[in-house]
Coordinates of C-alpha atoms in Angstrom, one line a residue:
Chain A
M1 CA -14.4 25.4 110.6
K2 CA -11.0 25.6 109.1
L3 CA -12.3 25.1 105.8
L4 CA -15.1 27.8 106.3
L5 CA -12.3 30.3 107.2
K6 CA -10.3 29.5 104.2
L7 CA -13.3 29.8 101.9
L8 CA -14.2 33.2 103.7
V9 CA -10.5 34.5 103.0
A10 CA -10.8 33.3 99.4
V11 CA -14.0 35.1 98.9
L12 CA -12.7 38.4 100.6
M13 CA -9.4 38.5 98.7
P14 CA -9.3 41.3 96.3
W15 CA -9.1 39.3 93.3
P16 CA -9.6 42.0 90.7
L17 CA -6.7 43.8 92.1
L18 CA -4.6 40.8 91.8
A19 CA -5.7 40.3 88.2
G20 CA -4.5 44.0 87.6
E21 CA -8.2 44.8 86.3
Q22 CA -8.8 47.6 88.7
L23 CA -6.3 50.2 87.5
P24 CA -7.9 53.4 88.3
L25 CA -8.9 55.8 85.5
P26 CA -7.1 59.1 85.4
A27 CA -9.1 61.6 87.4
E28 CA -9.8 63.9 84.3
Y29 CA -11.2 61.0 82.3
C30 CA -15.0 61.6 81.3
N31 CA -17.1 58.7 80.7
W32 CA -19.1 58.7 77.4
E33 CA -22.0 56.6 76.4
V34 CA -22.9 55.2 72.9
Q35 CA -26.3 55.5 71.5
D36 CA -27.4 54.7 68.0
F37 CA -23.6 54.4 67.1
S38 CA -22.9 57.9 68.3
I39 CA -22.0 59.8 71.2
K40 CA -24.5 62.7 71.6
Q41 CA -23.3 64.3 74.6
P42 CA -19.9 66.4 74.2
L43 CA -17.1 64.9 76.2
C44 CA -17.0 66.4 79.7
D45 CA -19.7 68.9 78.4
L46 CA -16.9 70.8 76.8
R47 CA -17.3 73.2 73.7
G48 CA -14.9 72.6 70.9
D49 CA -13.0 75.3 68.8
P50 CA -12.8 74.5 65.1
E51 CA -9.7 76.7 64.6
Q52 CA -7.9 74.7 67.1
G53 CA -9.2 71.4 65.8
R54 CA -8.0 72.3 62.3
R55 CA -4.3 72.7 64.0
I56 CA -4.7 69.4 65.9
V57 CA -5.8 67.5 62.8
A58 CA -2.8 68.6 60.8
D59 CA -0.3 68.3 63.6
S60 CA 2.0 65.3 63.3
H61 CA 2.5 65.4 67.2
G62 CA -1.2 66.1 67.8
G63 CA -3.9 64.1 66.3
N64 CA -2.0 63.5 63.0
C65 CA -5.2 62.7 61.1
L66 CA -3.5 63.6 57.9
A67 CA -1.1 60.6 58.3
C68 CA -4.1 58.5 57.1
H69 CA -6.9 60.8 55.7
R70 CA -7.1 63.4 53.0
L71 CA -8.5 66.6 54.3
P72 CA -9.2 70.1 52.8
I73 CA -6.0 71.6 54.2
P74 CA -4.1 72.7 51.0
E75 CA -1.2 74.2 53.0
E76 CA -0.1 70.7 54.1
P77 CA 1.4 68.8 51.0
L78 CA 1.2 65.2 52.2
H79 CA -2.0 63.4 53.1
G80 CA -2.3 59.7 53.8
T81 CA -4.4 57.2 52.0
V82 CA -4.9 54.6 54.5
G83 CA -8.4 55.8 55.6
P84 CA -11.2 57.5 53.6
P85 CA -10.9 61.1 52.4
L86 CA -12.8 63.4 54.9
D87 CA -14.0 66.1 52.5
G88 CA -17.7 66.8 53.1
L89 CA -17.8 64.5 56.1
A90 CA -20.5 66.5 57.9
G91 CA -22.6 65.8 55.1
R92 CA -22.5 62.2 55.6
M93 CA -22.5 61.8 59.5
S94 CA -24.1 63.5 62.4
T95 CA -22.0 65.2 65.0
G96 CA -22.5 62.3 67.5
Q97 CA -21.2 59.8 64.9
M98 CA -18.2 61.8 64.2
R99 CA -17.6 62.0 67.9
L100 CA -17.8 58.3 68.3
H101 CA -15.5 57.7 65.2
V102 CA -12.8 59.9 66.8
V103 CA -13.3 58.5 70.3
D104 CA -13.2 54.8 69.6
Q105 CA -13.6 53.6 66.1
R106 CA -13.5 50.0 67.2
Q107 CA -17.2 50.5 68.5
F108 CA -18.1 50.4 64.6
N109 CA -15.3 48.2 63.3
P110 CA -13.5 45.9 65.7
L111 CA -10.7 45.2 63.2
T112 CA -10.1 48.8 62.3
I113 CA -6.3 50.3 62.2
M114 CA -7.6 53.7 63.6
P115 CA -6.6 54.5 67.2
G116 CA -9.1 55.4 69.4
F117 CA -8.3 58.9 70.4
Y118 CA -10.4 58.9 73.7
R119 CA -10.6 55.1 74.3
D120 CA -10.6 53.8 77.8
P121 CA -6.9 53.8 78.4
R122 CA -7.3 50.6 80.7
L123 CA -7.9 48.5 77.5
A124 CA -4.6 49.3 75.8
N125 CA -1.8 46.7 75.8
R126 CA 1.8 47.4 76.8
V127 CA 1.6 51.0 76.7
A128 CA 4.9 52.9 76.9
D129 CA 5.5 54.5 80.3
A130 CA 5.1 58.2 78.9
F131 CA 1.7 57.4 77.8
F132 CA 0.5 54.9 80.4
G133 CA -3.0 55.6 81.7
K134 CA -3.6 58.4 79.2
T135 CA -5.7 59.0 76.3
F136 CA -4.2 59.9 73.0
L137 CA -6.1 63.1 72.8
S138 CA -7.6 65.1 75.7
A139 CA -11.4 65.5 76.0
Q140 CA -11.0 69.2 74.9
Q141 CA -8.9 68.1 71.9
V142 CA -11.3 65.6 70.9
E143 CA -14.1 68.3 71.0
D144 CA -11.9 70.6 69.0
V145 CA -11.4 68.2 66.5
V146 CA -15.2 67.3 66.1
A147 CA -15.9 71.1 65.8
Y148 CA -13.5 71.2 63.0
L149 CA -15.1 68.2 61.3
E150 CA -18.4 69.7 61.5
T151 CA -17.2 72.6 59.2
L152 CA -16.4 69.9 56.4
Q153 CA -19.8 70.5 54.6
Chain B
M1 CA -28.5 37.3 36.1
M2 CA -26.9 40.6 36.0
Q3 CA -26.5 40.4 39.8
A4 CA -24.9 37.0 39.5
R5 CA -22.4 38.3 36.9
R6 CA -21.7 41.2 39.1
I7 CA -20.9 39.0 42.1
A8 CA -18.6 36.8 39.9
V9 CA -16.7 40.0 38.8
V10 CA -16.3 41.2 42.2
A11 CA -15.1 37.8 43.5
A12 CA -12.5 37.4 40.8
A13 CA -11.3 40.9 41.6
L14 CA -11.0 40.1 45.2
W15 CA -9.2 36.8 44.5
A16 CA -6.7 38.6 42.2
G17 CA -6.2 41.3 45.0
M18 CA -5.6 38.4 47.5
A19 CA -3.1 36.7 45.2
L20 CA -1.2 40.1 44.8
A21 CA -1.2 40.6 48.5
L22 CA 0.3 37.1 49.1
E23 CA 3.2 37.5 46.7
P24 CA 6.1 38.8 48.8
L25 CA 7.7 42.1 47.5
S26 CA 10.9 43.4 48.9
G27 CA 11.0 47.0 50.3
Y28 CA 13.2 47.6 47.3
T29 CA 10.2 47.8 44.9
F30 CA 8.7 50.5 47.1
L31 CA 11.7 52.8 46.9
A32 CA 12.4 55.8 44.7
A33 CA 14.8 55.1 41.8
E34 CA 17.6 57.2 43.4
T35 CA 17.4 55.1 46.6
R36 CA 17.6 51.9 44.5
A37 CA 20.6 53.2 42.8
M38 CA 22.2 54.0 46.1
Q39 CA 21.8 50.4 47.4
D40 CA 22.8 48.9 44.0
D41 CA 26.1 50.9 44.0
E42 CA 28.8 49.2 46.4
F43 CA 30.7 52.6 46.8
E44 CA 27.4 54.5 47.4
N45 CA 25.8 52.2 49.7
P46 CA 26.4 53.6 53.3
G47 CA 25.7 50.2 54.7
M48 CA 28.9 48.8 53.0
M49 CA 30.8 50.6 55.8
T50 CA 29.3 48.3 58.2
V51 CA 30.1 45.3 56.0
D52 CA 33.9 46.4 56.0
Q53 CA 33.8 46.8 59.9
G54 CA 32.4 43.2 60.1
A55 CA 35.1 42.1 57.6
V56 CA 37.7 43.4 60.0
L57 CA 36.2 41.7 63.0
F58 CA 36.0 38.6 61.0
R59 CA 39.7 38.6 60.4
E60 CA 40.9 39.9 63.6
H61 CA 43.2 37.6 65.2
R62 CA 43.8 38.5 68.9
P63 CA 47.0 37.8 70.7
Y64 CA 46.8 34.7 73.0
E65 CA 43.7 33.5 71.2
E66 CA 43.7 30.4 69.1
H67 CA 41.2 31.3 66.5
A68 CA 39.7 34.1 64.3
C69 CA 36.4 33.6 62.5
A70 CA 38.4 33.7 59.2
D71 CA 40.5 30.6 60.3
C72 CA 37.3 28.3 59.8
H73 CA 35.3 30.3 57.3
G74 CA 38.0 31.7 55.0
A75 CA 39.5 35.4 55.0
D76 CA 36.3 36.5 52.9
G77 CA 34.0 33.9 54.4
E78 CA 34.3 32.0 51.2
T79 CA 33.5 28.7 53.0
L80 CA 30.3 29.9 54.6
D81 CA 27.4 28.0 53.3
R82 CA 25.1 30.7 51.5
E83 CA 22.0 28.6 51.6
K84 CA 22.5 27.9 55.3
I85 CA 22.9 31.7 55.9
A86 CA 19.4 32.3 53.9
S87 CA 17.7 29.9 56.2
Y88 CA 18.0 31.6 59.5
P89 CA 16.5 31.7 62.1
V90 CA 16.7 27.8 62.5
Y91 CA 16.0 25.2 65.0
D92 CA 19.0 23.8 66.9
E93 CA 18.3 21.7 69.9
T94 CA 21.8 21.7 71.2
L95 CA 21.6 25.6 71.2
G96 CA 18.4 25.6 73.0
G97 CA 15.7 25.6 70.2
L98 CA 15.2 28.8 68.1
V99 CA 18.6 30.3 67.0
T100 CA 18.8 33.7 64.9
L101 CA 21.9 34.4 62.8
Q102 CA 23.2 36.7 65.3
E103 CA 22.7 34.2 68.1
Q104 CA 24.9 31.7 66.0
V105 CA 27.6 34.3 65.4
Q106 CA 27.6 35.0 69.2
H107 CA 27.8 31.3 69.9
C108 CA 30.9 31.0 67.7
W109 CA 32.4 34.2 69.4
E110 CA 31.9 33.0 73.1
I111 CA 32.3 29.1 72.6
N112 CA 34.5 28.4 69.6
M113 CA 36.7 31.6 69.9
D114 CA 36.5 31.7 73.7
R115 CA 35.8 35.4 73.8
F116 CA 33.8 37.5 76.3
P117 CA 30.3 37.2 75.2
L118 CA 28.6 40.0 73.6
Q119 CA 25.1 41.5 74.3
Y120 CA 22.4 41.1 71.6
D121 CA 22.7 43.9 69.0
A122 CA 26.2 44.9 70.4
P123 CA 27.7 46.9 67.5
E124 CA 30.4 44.1 66.9
L125 CA 27.5 41.4 66.5
V126 CA 25.6 43.7 64.1
A127 CA 28.7 44.4 62.0
L128 CA 29.5 40.6 62.0
E129 CA 25.8 39.7 61.1
T130 CA 25.8 42.5 58.3
F131 CA 29.1 40.9 56.9
V132 CA 27.9 37.3 57.1
R133 CA 24.5 38.1 55.5
N134 CA 26.2 40.1 52.9
R135 CA 28.2 37.0 52.0
A136 CA 24.9 35.5 51.0
H137 CA 23.7 38.6 48.9
G138 CA 21.2 37.5 46.4
Q139 CA 20.7 34.1 47.8
V140 CA 16.9 33.2 47.9
I141 CA 15.6 33.0 51.6
R142 CA 14.2 29.5 52.6
V143 CA 13.2 29.4 56.3
Q144 CA 11.9 26.1 57.5
T145 CA 8.2 26.5 58.4
D146 CA 7.5 22.8 59.4
G147 CA 8.7 20.5 61.9
P148 CA 9.7 21.9 65.3
L149 CA 9.5 25.5 64.0
A150 CA 5.8 25.3 63.1
A151 CA 4.5 26.0 66.5
L152 CA 7.1 28.8 67.2
L153 CA 6.1 30.3 63.8
Q154 CA 2.4 30.5 64.9
Q155 CA 3.4 32.3 68.1
G156 CA 5.4 34.7 65.9
E157 CA 2.4 35.3 63.6
Q158 CA 0.2 35.8 66.7
L159 CA 2.6 38.6 67.9
Y160 CA 2.5 40.0 64.4
Q161 CA -1.3 40.4 64.7
T162 CA -1.4 41.7 68.3
R163 CA -2.4 45.3 69.0
F164 CA 0.2 47.2 70.9
G165 CA 0.6 50.5 72.7
Q166 CA -1.7 53.5 73.0
T167 CA -2.3 53.5 69.4
G168 CA -3.5 50.0 69.5
M169 CA -2.1 49.1 66.2
A170 CA -0.6 45.6 65.0
C171 CA 2.2 45.0 62.5
N172 CA -0.2 43.3 60.0
Q173 CA -2.5 46.3 59.7
C174 CA 0.1 48.5 58.1
H175 CA 2.2 45.9 56.3
V176 CA -0.6 43.3 55.1
Q177 CA -3.9 45.3 55.1
Y178 CA -2.7 48.6 53.9
Q179 CA 0.5 47.9 52.2
G180 CA 0.9 50.2 49.2
Q181 CA -1.1 52.9 50.8
M182 CA 0.4 56.3 51.8
L183 CA 1.1 57.1 55.4
R184 CA 1.4 60.8 55.2
G185 CA 4.4 61.2 52.8
Q186 CA 5.6 57.5 53.1
Q187 CA 4.4 54.5 51.2
L188 CA 3.7 51.5 53.4
S189 CA 5.7 48.4 52.1
Q190 CA 5.1 44.9 53.1
G191 CA 7.7 45.2 56.0
Q192 CA 9.9 42.4 54.6
A193 CA 13.0 41.6 56.4
N194 CA 15.2 40.4 53.6
G195 CA 17.7 43.5 53.6
F196 CA 18.4 43.5 57.4
P197 CA 20.7 44.8 58.9
E198 CA 19.9 47.7 56.5
Y199 CA 20.9 51.3 56.3
R200 CA 18.0 53.8 57.3
L201 CA 18.3 57.1 55.7
A202 CA 16.1 58.9 57.9
K203 CA 18.1 57.8 61.0
G204 CA 21.3 57.8 59.3
E205 CA 22.6 54.5 60.8
I206 CA 22.7 50.8 60.3
T207 CA 19.6 49.3 61.8
S208 CA 19.4 45.6 63.0
L209 CA 15.9 44.0 62.7
H210 CA 15.4 44.0 66.5
K211 CA 16.1 47.8 66.5
R212 CA 13.7 48.4 63.7
L213 CA 11.0 46.5 65.6
R214 CA 11.8 48.7 68.6
Q215 CA 11.3 51.7 66.5
C216 CA 8.0 50.4 65.3
F217 CA 6.8 49.8 68.9
I218 CA 7.9 53.3 70.0
S219 CA 5.8 54.7 67.1
F220 CA 2.7 52.4 68.4
R221 CA 3.5 54.3 71.8
A222 CA 4.1 50.8 73.2
E223 CA 6.8 49.6 75.6
P224 CA 9.2 47.8 73.2
F225 CA 10.5 44.3 74.0
E226 CA 14.3 44.0 74.4
A227 CA 16.6 43.0 71.5
G228 CA 17.2 39.3 71.6
S229 CA 13.9 38.8 73.7
D230 CA 11.7 35.7 73.0
E231 CA 9.1 38.0 71.5
F232 CA 11.5 39.7 69.0
R233 CA 13.0 36.4 68.1
L234 CA 9.7 34.9 67.4
L235 CA 8.8 37.9 65.3
E236 CA 12.0 37.6 63.4
L237 CA 11.3 33.9 62.5
Y238 CA 7.8 34.8 61.3
L239 CA 9.2 37.9 59.3
M240 CA 11.9 35.8 57.9
S241 CA 9.5 33.1 56.8
R242 CA 7.2 35.8 55.2
A243 CA 10.2 36.7 53.1
N244 CA 10.7 33.1 51.7
G245 CA 11.5 33.5 48.1
L246 CA 12.9 37.0 48.3
K247 CA 16.6 37.5 47.9
I248 CA 18.9 38.6 50.6
E249 CA 19.8 42.4 50.0
T250 CA 22.0 43.1 53.1
P251 CA 22.8 45.8 53.6
A252 CA 19.6 47.3 52.0
V253 CA 19.0 51.0 52.0
R254 CA 15.7 52.1 53.2
F255 CA 14.0 55.4 54.1

């Protein structure tokens, strides 16, 4: 009987909580789904603004895409060479593919250096307090960036 | 036939690229000419101020105290073993295993000189470390990689390849995979540690290795480990072993 009780307690213990696996997602986080290596549905069904996206892409405190990529933004003098140049990107990729690249590049390439800008924040390791539980960009910002990338014909 | 030759050429190019990536290059090789000149000129190099501060502490004889560093090691550190300095971190069982140069200095300070212990990366310790490493300027780094250090080295390498923070980036991605590429305006170096403590022009201050690691973690948007923590000491061991074959440049000048 005692053994049975112990077993019952063991089964009913909130193990996942102890293992720290059940950190709640931030309320504003929208789930996304990968199909054919793309995210076809806009995040949170939001509509992006390409003008805003262009600003985020160049802002070193925003997406800072220029840190690694060359982009047709001539007024910014310094463009990185870590990632591929993105000129004409929309001619090579569908919108859904671009969205997945920005959201979580590791879905394509598990070894990539590129941060996942809307990756599940629970998957990150040793995040600084100020960024804990947050995505790098908001869903709106991701959609703005995708809307800008769509203009790169 | 054509295909086979093409494959052979690609394989040869990849091999050459790998050999190049394996050769350690000091951050000095990635510097602009004027920054190199600043480092090379003892009067222009702002890190020399810290060497001088270290020298003062090294010779300082406090009242009621028996020893100063200089009593054993010479007023200018001339009896310090340059080769030994270039072999840190070392394994010393009596001191609890892995010992960084700064910990060795702190050990002398607290035990041999009977002074109040200093915290890791305290300004006095950084100054003394800078002075001591500068005594071995030009000495080729030879960190032991076998024996008791082999297992610790593996742990250090693992940390080097671990993704941290919101960006989920790891040290090896910038400094091995993408070395030489531009990160916006800055060229990625191999991240070699042969010039530490070094003077960083962007921050305008002398910077210990652990402080630099802290800055890297902050740019990952990660919670840094403490200066002197096991993690940073293991990373130091791995970094210094990566620098084997390079010469000590302390105090280096870097962007």
